Structures are given as C-alpha cells and as structure tokens.
PDB file of N, CA and C in Angstrom:
ATOM      1  N   MET A  21     180.801  41.701 108.248  1.00  0.00           N
ATOM      2  CA  MET A  21     179.582  42.504 108.300  1.00  0.00           C
ATOM      3  C   MET A  21     178.793  42.358 107.005  1.00  0.00           C
ATOM      4  N   ALA A  22     177.493  42.492 107.119  1.00  0.00           N
ATOM      5  CA  ALA A  22     176.629  42.392 105.945  1.00  0.00           C
ATOM      6  C   ALA A  22     176.688  43.691 105.157  1.00  0.00           C
ATOM      7  N   GLU A  23     176.581  43.564 103.854  1.00  0.00           N
ATOM      8  CA  GLU A  23     176.587  44.757 103.009  1.00  0.00           C
ATOM      9  C   GLU A  23     175.247  45.469 103.113  1.00  0.00           C
ATOM     10  N   SER A  24     175.299  46.790 103.039  1.00  0.00           N
ATOM     11  CA  SER A  24     174.042  47.535 103.070  1.00  0.00           C
ATOM     12  C   SER A  24     173.356  47.385 101.714  1.00  0.00           C
ATOM     13  N   PRO A  25     172.028  47.349 101.711  1.00  0.00           N
ATOM     14  CA  PRO A  25     171.313  47.201 100.436  1.00  0.00           C
ATOM     15  C   PRO A  25     171.505  48.437  99.569  1.00  0.00           C
ATOM     16  N   PRO A  26     171.502  48.277  98.263  1.00  0.00           N
ATOM     17  CA  PRO A  26     171.657  49.450  97.388  1.00  0.00           C
ATOM     18  C   PRO A  26     170.473  50.396  97.549  1.00  0.00           C
ATOM     19  N   HIS A  27     170.730  51.673  97.319  1.00  0.00           N
ATOM     20  CA  HIS A  27     169.662  52.673  97.450  1.00  0.00           C
ATOM     21  C   HIS A  27     168.614  52.455  96.363  1.00  0.00           C
ATOM     22  N   VAL A  28     167.372  52.377  96.781  1.00  0.00           N
ATOM     23  CA  VAL A  28     166.267  52.223  95.835  1.00  0.00           C
ATOM     24  C   VAL A  28     165.477  53.527  95.840  1.00  0.00           C
ATOM     25  N   PRO A  29     165.409  54.227  94.699  1.00  0.00           N
ATOM     26  CA  PRO A  29     164.679  55.505  94.688  1.00  0.00           C
ATOM     27  C   PRO A  29     163.186  55.302  94.945  1.00  0.00           C
ATOM     28  N   ALA A  30     162.583  56.280  95.584  1.00  0.00           N
ATOM     29  CA  ALA A  30     161.144  56.216  95.869  1.00  0.00           C
ATOM     30  C   ALA A  30     160.370  56.332  94.557  1.00  0.00           C
ATOM     31  N   PRO A  31     159.262  55.605  94.442  1.00  0.00           N
ATOM     32  CA  PRO A  31     158.474  55.689  93.202  1.00  0.00           C
ATOM     33  C   PRO A  31     157.814  57.059  93.067  1.00  0.00           C
ATOM     34  N   SER A  32     157.564  57.458  91.837  1.00  0.00           N
ATOM     35  CA  SER A  32     156.873  58.725  91.620  1.00  0.00           C
ATOM     36  C   SER A  32     155.430  58.586  92.082  1.00  0.00           C
ATOM     37  N   ARG A  33     154.748  59.693  92.186  1.00  0.00           N
ATOM     38  CA  ARG A  33     153.359  59.667  92.669  1.00  0.00           C
ATOM     39  C   ARG A  33     152.459  58.835  91.751  1.00  0.00           C
ATOM     40  N   SER A  34     152.635  58.999  90.432  1.00  0.00           N
ATOM     41  CA  SER A  34     151.792  58.237  89.500  1.00  0.00           C
ATOM     42  C   SER A  34     152.107  56.749  89.576  1.00  0.00           C
ATOM     43  N   GLU A  35     153.395  56.397  89.760  1.00  0.00           N
ATOM     44  CA  GLU A  35     153.754  54.985  89.908  1.00  0.00           C
ATOM     45  C   GLU A  35     153.157  54.414  91.190  1.00  0.00           C
ATOM     46  N   ALA A  36     153.189  55.197  92.259  1.00  0.00           N
ATOM     47  CA  ALA A  36     152.628  54.738  93.533  1.00  0.00           C
ATOM     48  C   ALA A  36     151.119  54.536  93.413  1.00  0.00           C
ATOM     49  N   LYS A  37     150.432  55.449  92.712  1.00  0.00           N
ATOM     50  CA  LYS A  37     148.981  55.311  92.524  1.00  0.00           C
ATOM     51  C   LYS A  37     148.664  54.067  91.698  1.00  0.00           C
ATOM     52  N   ALA A  38     149.458  53.828  90.647  1.00  0.00           N
ATOM     53  CA  ALA A  38     149.236  52.652  89.802  1.00  0.00           C
ATOM     54  C   ALA A  38     149.457  51.377  90.604  1.00  0.00           C
ATOM     55  N   GLU A  39     150.487  51.365  91.437  1.00  0.00           N
ATOM     56  CA  GLU A  39     150.770  50.191  92.269  1.00  0.00           C
ATOM     57  C   GLU A  39     149.636  49.957  93.265  1.00  0.00           C
ATOM     58  N   SER A  40     149.127  51.022  93.860  1.00  0.00           N
ATOM     59  CA  SER A  40     148.016  50.907  94.810  1.00  0.00           C
ATOM     60  C   SER A  40     146.767  50.369  94.115  1.00  0.00           C
ATOM     61  N   ARG A  41     146.490  50.880  92.916  1.00  0.00           N
ATOM     62  CA  ARG A  41     145.331  50.424  92.149  1.00  0.00           C
ATOM     63  C   ARG A  41     145.462  48.938  91.810  1.00  0.00           C
ATOM     64  N   LYS A  42     146.682  48.536  91.439  1.00  0.00           N
ATOM     65  CA  LYS A  42     146.939  47.135  91.104  1.00  0.00           C
ATOM     66  C   LYS A  42     146.707  46.240  92.324  1.00  0.00           C
ATOM     67  N   ARG A  43     147.192  46.664  93.493  1.00  0.00           N
ATOM     68  CA  ARG A  43     146.983  45.886  94.725  1.00  0.00           C
ATOM     69  C   ARG A  43     145.503  45.784  95.049  1.00  0.00           C
ATOM     70  N   ASP A  44     144.763  46.887  94.886  1.00  0.00           N
ATOM     71  CA  ASP A  44     143.323  46.870  95.160  1.00  0.00           C
ATOM     72  C   ASP A  44     142.608  45.868  94.253  1.00  0.00           C
ATOM     73  N   LEU A  45     142.979  45.841  92.969  1.00  0.00           N
ATOM     74  CA  LEU A  45     142.352  44.898  92.034  1.00  0.00           C
ATOM     75  C   LEU A  45     142.672  43.456  92.411  1.00  0.00           C
ATOM     76  N   GLU A  46     143.925  43.213  92.804  1.00  0.00           N
ATOM     77  CA  GLU A  46     144.303  41.854  93.212  1.00  0.00           C
ATOM     78  C   GLU A  46     143.536  41.441  94.465  1.00  0.00           C
ATOM     79  N   THR A  47     143.357  42.374  95.385  1.00  0.00           N
ATOM     80  CA  THR A  47     142.612  42.083  96.613  1.00  0.00           C
ATOM     81  C   THR A  47     141.164  41.753  96.286  1.00  0.00           C
ATOM     82  N   LEU A  48     140.572  42.519  95.359  1.00  0.00           N
ATOM     83  CA  LEU A  48     139.190  42.247  94.944  1.00  0.00           C
ATOM     84  C   LEU A  48     139.056  40.857  94.331  1.00  0.00           C
ATOM     85  N   ARG A  49     139.988  40.531  93.441  1.00  0.00           N
ATOM     86  CA  ARG A  49     139.922  39.233  92.750  1.00  0.00           C
ATOM     87  C   ARG A  49     140.084  38.074  93.723  1.00  0.00           C
ATOM     88  N   SER A  50     140.934  38.245  94.739  1.00  0.00           N
ATOM     89  CA  SER A  50     141.165  37.155  95.695  1.00  0.00           C
ATOM     90  C   SER A  50     140.045  37.064  96.729  1.00  0.00           C
ATOM     91  N   GLY A  51     139.162  38.068  96.771  1.00  0.00           N
ATOM     92  CA  GLY A  51     138.049  38.048  97.721  1.00  0.00           C
ATOM     93  C   GLY A  51     138.447  38.507  99.110  1.00  0.00           C
ATOM     94  N   GLY A  52     139.605  39.169  99.225  1.00  0.00           N
ATOM     95  CA  GLY A  52     140.081  39.628 100.532  1.00  0.00           C
ATOM     96  C   GLY A  52     139.211  40.722 101.124  1.00  0.00           C
ATOM     97  N   ARG A  53     138.858  41.690 100.319  1.00  0.00           N
ATOM     98  CA  ARG A  53     137.994  42.788 100.770  1.00  0.00           C
ATOM     99  C   ARG A  53     137.008  43.110  99.663  1.00  0.00           C
ATOM    100  N   SER A  54     135.902  43.700 100.066  1.00  0.00           N
ATOM    101  CA  SER A  54     134.908  44.093  99.067  1.00  0.00           C
ATOM    102  C   SER A  54     135.296  45.441  98.462  1.00  0.00           C
ATOM    103  N   ALA A  55     134.707  45.769  97.345  1.00  0.00           N
ATOM    104  CA  ALA A  55     134.967  47.056  96.696  1.00  0.00           C
ATOM    105  C   ALA A  55     134.574  48.211  97.613  1.00  0.00           C
ATOM    106  N   ASP A  56     133.496  48.042  98.379  1.00  0.00           N
ATOM    107  CA  ASP A  56     133.064  49.100  99.297  1.00  0.00           C
ATOM    108  C   ASP A  56     134.120  49.366 100.365  1.00  0.00           C
ATOM    109  N   GLU A  57     134.736  48.302 100.889  1.00  0.00           N
ATOM    110  CA  GLU A  57     135.772  48.476 101.911  1.00  0.00           C
ATOM    111  C   GLU A  57     136.986  49.197 101.342  1.00  0.00           C
ATOM    112  N   ILE A  58     137.391  48.815 100.139  1.00  0.00           N
ATOM    113  CA  ILE A  58     138.541  49.462  99.499  1.00  0.00           C
ATOM    114  C   ILE A  58     138.234  50.929  99.216  1.00  0.00           C
ATOM    115  N   ASN A  59     137.049  51.220  98.692  1.00  0.00           N
ATOM    116  CA  ASN A  59     136.670  52.603  98.394  1.00  0.00           C
ATOM    117  C   ASN A  59     136.598  53.441  99.662  1.00  0.00           C
ATOM    118  N   ALA A  60     136.106  52.858 100.744  1.00  0.00           N
ATOM    119  CA  ALA A  60     136.032  53.587 102.014  1.00  0.00           C
ATOM    120  C   ALA A  60     137.434  53.929 102.504  1.00  0.00           C
ATOM    121  N   ALA A  61     138.355  52.978 102.428  1.00  0.00           N
ATOM    122  CA  ALA A  61     139.736  53.230 102.859  1.00  0.00           C
ATOM    123  C   ALA A  61     140.381  54.297 101.988  1.00  0.00           C
ATOM    124  N   ASN A  62     140.189  54.227 100.680  1.00  0.00           N
ATOM    125  CA  ASN A  62     140.755  55.229  99.777  1.00  0.00           C
ATOM    126  C   ASN A  62     140.116  56.600 100.004  1.00  0.00           C
ATOM    127  N   GLY A  63     138.847  56.637 100.331  1.00  0.00           N
ATOM    128  CA  GLY A  63     138.166  57.901 100.607  1.00  0.00           C
ATOM    129  C   GLY A  63     138.717  58.587 101.835  1.00  0.00           C
ATOM    130  N   VAL A  64     139.037  57.811 102.866  1.00  0.00           N
ATOM    131  CA  VAL A  64     139.636  58.379 104.079  1.00  0.00           C
ATOM    132  C   VAL A  64     140.981  58.998 103.735  1.00  0.00           C
ATOM    133  N   LEU A  65     141.790  58.307 102.949  1.00  0.00           N
ATOM    134  CA  LEU A  65     143.091  58.843 102.553  1.00  0.00           C
ATOM    135  C   LEU A  65     142.929  60.119 101.734  1.00  0.00           C
ATOM    136  N   ALA A  66     141.945  60.154 100.865  1.00  0.00           N
ATOM    137  CA  ALA A  66     141.729  61.330 100.021  1.00  0.00           C
ATOM    138  C   ALA A  66     141.324  62.545 100.852  1.00  0.00           C
ATOM    139  N   ARG A  67     140.614  62.313 101.960  1.00  0.00           N
ATOM    140  CA  ARG A  67     140.212  63.443 102.810  1.00  0.00           C
ATOM    141  C   ARG A  67     141.371  63.926 103.674  1.00  0.00           C
ATOM    142  N   VAL A  68     142.256  63.021 104.087  1.00  0.00           N
ATOM    143  CA  VAL A  68     143.349  63.398 104.987  1.00  0.00           C
ATOM    144  C   VAL A  68     144.484  64.077 104.228  1.00  0.00           C
ATOM    145  N   ALA A  69     144.861  63.552 103.076  1.00  0.00           N
ATOM    146  CA  ALA A  69     146.038  64.040 102.359  1.00  0.00           C
ATOM    147  C   ALA A  69     145.969  65.522 101.983  1.00  0.00           C
ATOM    148  N   PRO A  70     144.853  66.039 101.438  1.00  0.00           N
ATOM    149  CA  PRO A  70     144.839  67.464 101.084  1.00  0.00           C
ATOM    150  C   PRO A  70     145.076  68.382 102.283  1.00  0.00           C
ATOM    151  N   ASN A  71     144.586  67.994 103.463  1.00  0.00           N
ATOM    152  CA  ASN A  71     144.823  68.813 104.652  1.00  0.00           C
ATOM    153  C   ASN A  71     146.311  68.898 104.953  1.00  0.00           C
ATOM    154  N   ARG A  72     147.005  67.782 104.863  1.00  0.00           N
ATOM    155  CA  ARG A  72     148.446  67.779 105.127  1.00  0.00           C
ATOM    156  C   ARG A  72     149.181  68.599 104.081  1.00  0.00           C
ATOM    157  N   ILE A  73     148.758  68.508 102.845  1.00  0.00           N
ATOM    158  CA  ILE A  73     149.422  69.255 101.773  1.00  0.00           C
ATOM    159  C   ILE A  73     149.256  70.758 102.002  1.00  0.00           C
ATOM    160  N   ARG A  74     148.054  71.177 102.404  1.00  0.00           N
ATOM    161  CA  ARG A  74     147.814  72.600 102.655  1.00  0.00           C
ATOM    162  C   ARG A  74     148.680  73.109 103.796  1.00  0.00           C
ATOM    163  N   ILE A  75     148.795  72.331 104.872  1.00  0.00           N
ATOM    164  CA  ILE A  75     149.595  72.756 106.028  1.00  0.00           C
ATOM    165  C   ILE A  75     151.051  72.939 105.611  1.00  0.00           C
ATOM    166  N   VAL A  76     151.591  72.010 104.848  1.00  0.00           N
ATOM    167  CA  VAL A  76     152.974  72.112 104.385  1.00  0.00           C
ATOM    168  C   VAL A  76     153.148  73.359 103.525  1.00  0.00           C
ATOM    169  N   ALA A  77     152.179  73.634 102.648  1.00  0.00           N
ATOM    170  CA  ALA A  77     152.275  74.789 101.763  1.00  0.00           C
ATOM    171  C   ALA A  77     152.248  76.089 102.565  1.00  0.00           C
ATOM    172  N   VAL A  78     151.406  76.163 103.585  1.00  0.00           N
ATOM    173  CA  VAL A  78     151.318  77.378 104.397  1.00  0.00           C
ATOM    174  C   VAL A  78     152.625  77.606 105.137  1.00  0.00           C
ATOM    175  N   ARG A  79     153.205  76.553 105.699  1.00  0.00           N
ATOM    176  CA  ARG A  79     154.478  76.703 106.413  1.00  0.00           C
ATOM    177  C   ARG A  79     155.576  77.164 105.471  1.00  0.00           C
ATOM    178  N   ARG A  80     155.605  76.602 104.269  1.00  0.00           N
ATOM    179  CA  ARG A  80     156.653  76.967 103.319  1.00  0.00           C
ATOM    180  C   ARG A  80     156.527  78.439 102.940  1.00  0.00           C
ATOM    181  N   LEU A  81     155.315  78.914 102.708  1.00  0.00           N
ATOM    182  CA  LEU A  81     155.112  80.317 102.340  1.00  0.00           C
ATOM    183  C   LEU A  81     155.499  81.242 103.486  1.00  0.00           C
ATOM    184  N   ALA A  82     155.173  80.856 104.705  1.00  0.00           N
ATOM    185  CA  ALA A  82     155.457  81.702 105.856  1.00  0.00           C
ATOM    186  C   ALA A  82     156.957  81.818 106.106  1.00  0.00           C
ATOM    187  N   SER A  83     157.743  80.834 105.671  1.00  0.00           N
ATOM    188  CA  SER A  83     159.181  80.865 105.933  1.00  0.00           C
ATOM    189  C   SER A  83     159.970  81.554 104.822  1.00  0.00           C
ATOM    190  N   GLU A  84     159.299  81.984 103.761  1.00  0.00           N
ATOM    191  CA  GLU A  84     160.002  82.662 102.674  1.00  0.00           C
ATOM    192  C   GLU A  84     160.420  84.065 103.114  1.00  0.00           C
ATOM    193  N   PRO A  85     161.542  84.559 102.597  1.00  0.00           N
ATOM    194  CA  PRO A  85     162.002  85.911 102.967  1.00  0.00           C
ATOM    195  C   PRO A  85     160.949  86.970 102.642  1.00  0.00           C
ATOM    196  N   GLY A  86     160.782  87.908 103.541  1.00  0.00           N
ATOM    197  CA  GLY A  86     159.828  88.981 103.320  1.00  0.00           C
ATOM    198  C   GLY A  86     158.428  88.675 103.799  1.00  0.00           C
ATOM    199  N   MET A  87     158.150  87.442 104.195  1.00  0.00           N
ATOM    200  CA  MET A  87     156.819  87.068 104.688  1.00  0.00           C
ATOM    201  C   MET A  87     156.827  87.134 106.210  1.00  0.00           C
ATOM    202  N   LYS A  88     155.726  87.619 106.791  1.00  0.00           N
ATOM    203  CA  LYS A  88     155.640  87.668 108.256  1.00  0.00           C
ATOM    204  C   LYS A  88     154.541  86.772 108.728  1.00  0.00           C
TER     205      LYS A  88
END
C-alpha cells in the first residue's frame, strides 16, 4: 500500500493573501488576465466573504449558554 502524505498545516490568512497576490501578479505578467478581470474576481470574493463570516458569528452567539 502507498504511504499517506504527511499532514500539511493550512496557511494562515495573511500567508494565503500573500500567495493570492503573488499569483495575481504572475498572471498579470504572463498576460493571462487583465488587471480589471483580477480586480473584478477579487471584488466578488470580498462581497461574499463578509456575509459568510457574519452568519457564522450569529450562529455561534446563538448557541452560547444563556442565549435564546
């Protein structure tokens, strides 16, 4: 049987943002996408993520002892 790969910890949020920024710059330099396309994609993510964060926070607060 093949060995399972070693556990690789998930990158921190700042590391993930830096990696994403680096990929965007490489894409721009290679001519894969324009800056407008990259900014539009990042803007969509920025609008979606806060909504998800708020929903998670509301659920967590509602499940705390003493909250109804």
